[in-house]
Coordinates of C-alpha atoms in Angstrom, one line a residue:
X299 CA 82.7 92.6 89.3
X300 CA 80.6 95.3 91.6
X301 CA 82.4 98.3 92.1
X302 CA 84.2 98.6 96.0
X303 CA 81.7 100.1 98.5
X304 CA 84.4 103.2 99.9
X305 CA 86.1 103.9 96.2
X306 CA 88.4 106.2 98.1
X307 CA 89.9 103.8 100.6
X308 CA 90.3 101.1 97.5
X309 CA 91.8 103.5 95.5
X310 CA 94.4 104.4 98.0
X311 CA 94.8 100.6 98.7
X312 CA 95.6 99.5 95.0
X313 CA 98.0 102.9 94.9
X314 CA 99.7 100.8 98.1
X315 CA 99.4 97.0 96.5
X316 CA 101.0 99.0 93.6
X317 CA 103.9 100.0 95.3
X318 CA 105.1 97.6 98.1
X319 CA 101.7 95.2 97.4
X320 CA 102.1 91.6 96.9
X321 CA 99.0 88.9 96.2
X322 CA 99.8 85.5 96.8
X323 CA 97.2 83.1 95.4
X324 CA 98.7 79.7 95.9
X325 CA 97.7 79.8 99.2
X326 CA 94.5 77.6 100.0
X327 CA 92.9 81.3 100.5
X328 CA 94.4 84.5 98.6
X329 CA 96.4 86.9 100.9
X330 CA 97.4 90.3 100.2
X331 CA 100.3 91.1 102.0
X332 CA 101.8 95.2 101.9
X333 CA 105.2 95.9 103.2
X334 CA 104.8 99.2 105.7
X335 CA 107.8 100.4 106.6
X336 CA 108.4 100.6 110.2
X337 CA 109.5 104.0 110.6
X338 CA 105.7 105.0 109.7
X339 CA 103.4 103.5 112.5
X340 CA 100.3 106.4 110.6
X341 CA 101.0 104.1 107.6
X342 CA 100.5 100.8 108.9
X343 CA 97.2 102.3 110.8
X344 CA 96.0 103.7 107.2
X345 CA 96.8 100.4 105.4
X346 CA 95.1 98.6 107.9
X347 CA 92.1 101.2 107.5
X348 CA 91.9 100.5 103.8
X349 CA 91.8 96.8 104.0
X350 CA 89.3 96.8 106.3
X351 CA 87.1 99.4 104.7
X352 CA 87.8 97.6 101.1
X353 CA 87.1 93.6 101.9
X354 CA 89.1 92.5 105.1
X355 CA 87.1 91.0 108.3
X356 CA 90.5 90.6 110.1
X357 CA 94.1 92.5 109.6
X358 CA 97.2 91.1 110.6
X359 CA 100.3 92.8 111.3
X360 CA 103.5 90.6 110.7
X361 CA 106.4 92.3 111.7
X362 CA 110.2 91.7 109.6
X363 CA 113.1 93.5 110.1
X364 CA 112.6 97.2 108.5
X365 CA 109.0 96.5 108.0
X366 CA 105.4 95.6 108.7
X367 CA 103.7 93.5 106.9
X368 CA 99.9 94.1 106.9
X369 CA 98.1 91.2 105.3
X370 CA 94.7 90.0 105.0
X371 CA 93.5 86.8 103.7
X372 CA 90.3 86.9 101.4
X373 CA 89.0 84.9 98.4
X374 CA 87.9 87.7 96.1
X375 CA 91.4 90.1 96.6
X376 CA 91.9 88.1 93.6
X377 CA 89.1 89.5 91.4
X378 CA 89.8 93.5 93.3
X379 CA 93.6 93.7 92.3
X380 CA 93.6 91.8 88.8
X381 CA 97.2 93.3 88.3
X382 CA 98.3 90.5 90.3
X383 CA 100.6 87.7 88.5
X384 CA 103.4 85.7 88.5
X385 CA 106.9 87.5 88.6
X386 CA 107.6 91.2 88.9
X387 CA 105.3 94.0 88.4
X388 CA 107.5 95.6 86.3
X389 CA 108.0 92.7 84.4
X390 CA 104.6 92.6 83.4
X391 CA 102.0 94.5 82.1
X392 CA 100.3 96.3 84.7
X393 CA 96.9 97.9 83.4
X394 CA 93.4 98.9 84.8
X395 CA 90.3 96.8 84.4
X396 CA 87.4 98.7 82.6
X397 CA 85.5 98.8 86.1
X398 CA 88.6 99.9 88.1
X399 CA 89.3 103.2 85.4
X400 CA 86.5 105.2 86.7
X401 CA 87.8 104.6 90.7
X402 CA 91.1 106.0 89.6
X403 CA 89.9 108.9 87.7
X404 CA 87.1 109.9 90.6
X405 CA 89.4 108.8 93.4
X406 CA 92.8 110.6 91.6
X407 CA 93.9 111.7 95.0
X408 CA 93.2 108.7 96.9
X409 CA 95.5 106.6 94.7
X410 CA 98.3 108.7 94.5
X411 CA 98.3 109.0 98.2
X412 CA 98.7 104.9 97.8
X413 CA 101.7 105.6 94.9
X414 CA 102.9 108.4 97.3
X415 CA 102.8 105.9 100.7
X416 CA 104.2 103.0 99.2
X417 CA 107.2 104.3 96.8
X418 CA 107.2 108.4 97.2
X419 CA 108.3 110.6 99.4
X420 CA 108.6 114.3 100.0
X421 CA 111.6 116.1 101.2
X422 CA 113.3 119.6 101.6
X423 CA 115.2 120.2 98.3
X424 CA 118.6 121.7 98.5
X425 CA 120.1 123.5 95.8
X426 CA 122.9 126.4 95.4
X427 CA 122.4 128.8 92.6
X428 CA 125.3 131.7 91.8
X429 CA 126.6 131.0 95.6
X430 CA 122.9 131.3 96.8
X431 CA 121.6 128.6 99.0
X432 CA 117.4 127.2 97.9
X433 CA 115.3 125.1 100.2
X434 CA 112.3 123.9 98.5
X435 CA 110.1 121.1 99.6
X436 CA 109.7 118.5 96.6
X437 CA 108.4 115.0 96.1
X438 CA 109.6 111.9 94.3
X439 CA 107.9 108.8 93.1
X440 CA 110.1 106.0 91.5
X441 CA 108.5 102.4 90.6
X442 CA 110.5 100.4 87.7
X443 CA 107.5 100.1 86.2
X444 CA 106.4 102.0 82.8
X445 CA 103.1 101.2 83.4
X446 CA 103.2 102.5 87.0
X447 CA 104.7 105.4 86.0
X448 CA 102.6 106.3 83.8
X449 CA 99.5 105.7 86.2
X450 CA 100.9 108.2 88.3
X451 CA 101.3 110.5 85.5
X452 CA 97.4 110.1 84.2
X453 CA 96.6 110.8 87.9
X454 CA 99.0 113.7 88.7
X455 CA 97.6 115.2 85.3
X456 CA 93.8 114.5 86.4
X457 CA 94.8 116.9 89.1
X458 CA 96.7 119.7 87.3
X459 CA 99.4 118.8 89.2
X460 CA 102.7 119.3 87.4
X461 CA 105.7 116.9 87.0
X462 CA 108.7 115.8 85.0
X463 CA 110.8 112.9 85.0
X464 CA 114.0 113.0 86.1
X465 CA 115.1 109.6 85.6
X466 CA 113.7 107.2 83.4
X467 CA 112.2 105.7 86.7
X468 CA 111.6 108.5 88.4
X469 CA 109.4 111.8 88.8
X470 CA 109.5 115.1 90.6
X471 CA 107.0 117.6 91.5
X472 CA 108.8 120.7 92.7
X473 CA 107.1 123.7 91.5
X474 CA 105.2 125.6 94.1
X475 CA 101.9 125.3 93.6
X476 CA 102.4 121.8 92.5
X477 CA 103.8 120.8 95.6
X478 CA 100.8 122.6 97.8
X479 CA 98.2 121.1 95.5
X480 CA 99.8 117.0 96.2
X481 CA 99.8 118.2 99.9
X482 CA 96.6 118.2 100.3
X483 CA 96.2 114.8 98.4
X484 CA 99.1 113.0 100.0
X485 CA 99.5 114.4 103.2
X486 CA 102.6 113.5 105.1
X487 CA 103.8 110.0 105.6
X488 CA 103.2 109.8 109.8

């Protein structure tokens, strides 16, 4: 397998197919189909982006209630996301080829983005302390996967960035400087 030409738009994509990413392969040609919510039209545009700059020739949009479905049908999406499989992905094993490791670690900001994008989000955090109102900006990632999770861990760490679960399938990153430093990996959602 040769390495992606832009390892920082494939990297953000598989942190997408990871997420809200499906690969059907029955079909006469493989298509990758991600489910864009929407409510983010930046997204969609950025998902679109990465396909095209990763393999796709042509990017279709296929719009279902709630969502967007941007999809692209190519025969080696097969042999780029080899995560793909029958059933659930966190029913499965999800683990990195030897040739995809490398992308990730390089690219660790790139593929959260993807994680972020896909099933993240960041918010204003609202807590009362002693009768004391706190607003704090704070992301979340959640994915039922163990393996997932613990992609996004590897990356976060790569990064310095700190984190702690706060449910078996999900993290936070709240702490200040933690939350600046994703910021200028993730970006907003637009």
């Amino acid at each position: 397998m040769h390495a992606p030409t832009d390892p920082a738009a494939y990297a953000y994509l598989l942190g997408l197919y990871l997420g809200d990413g499906h690969l059907v392969t029955k079909a006469r040609v493989p298509v990758l189909r991600i489910a864009c919510s929407d409510c983010w039209p930046g997204l969609i545009e950025a998902c679109d982006d990465a396909m095209r700059a990763v393999l796709a020739e042509k990017v279709q949009r296929v719009a279902k209630p709630g969502c967007v479905n941007v999809q692209s049908y190519g025969k080696h999406w097969p042999c780029l996301l080899p995560q793909h499989g029958p059933g659930k992905k966190h029913e499965r094993p999800i683990v990195l080829a030897d040739w995809q490791r490398p992308i990730v670690e390089a690219q660790a900001g790139d593929f959260l983005r993807g994680l972020f994008h896909s099933d993240g989000c960041r918010f204003a955090n609202q807590v009362v302390v002693r009768g004391k109102r706190y607003v704090y900006p704070r992301y979340m990632f959640a994915n039922e996967s163990a393996d997932i999770m613990g992609l996004c861990q590897q990356a976060l760490d790569r990064l310095g960035i700190a984190w702690r679960m706060n449910r078996p399938n999900s993290l936070s990153v709240a702490r200040r400087e933690a939350v600046a430093a994703l910021d200028r990996h993730v970006g907003p959602k637009s």
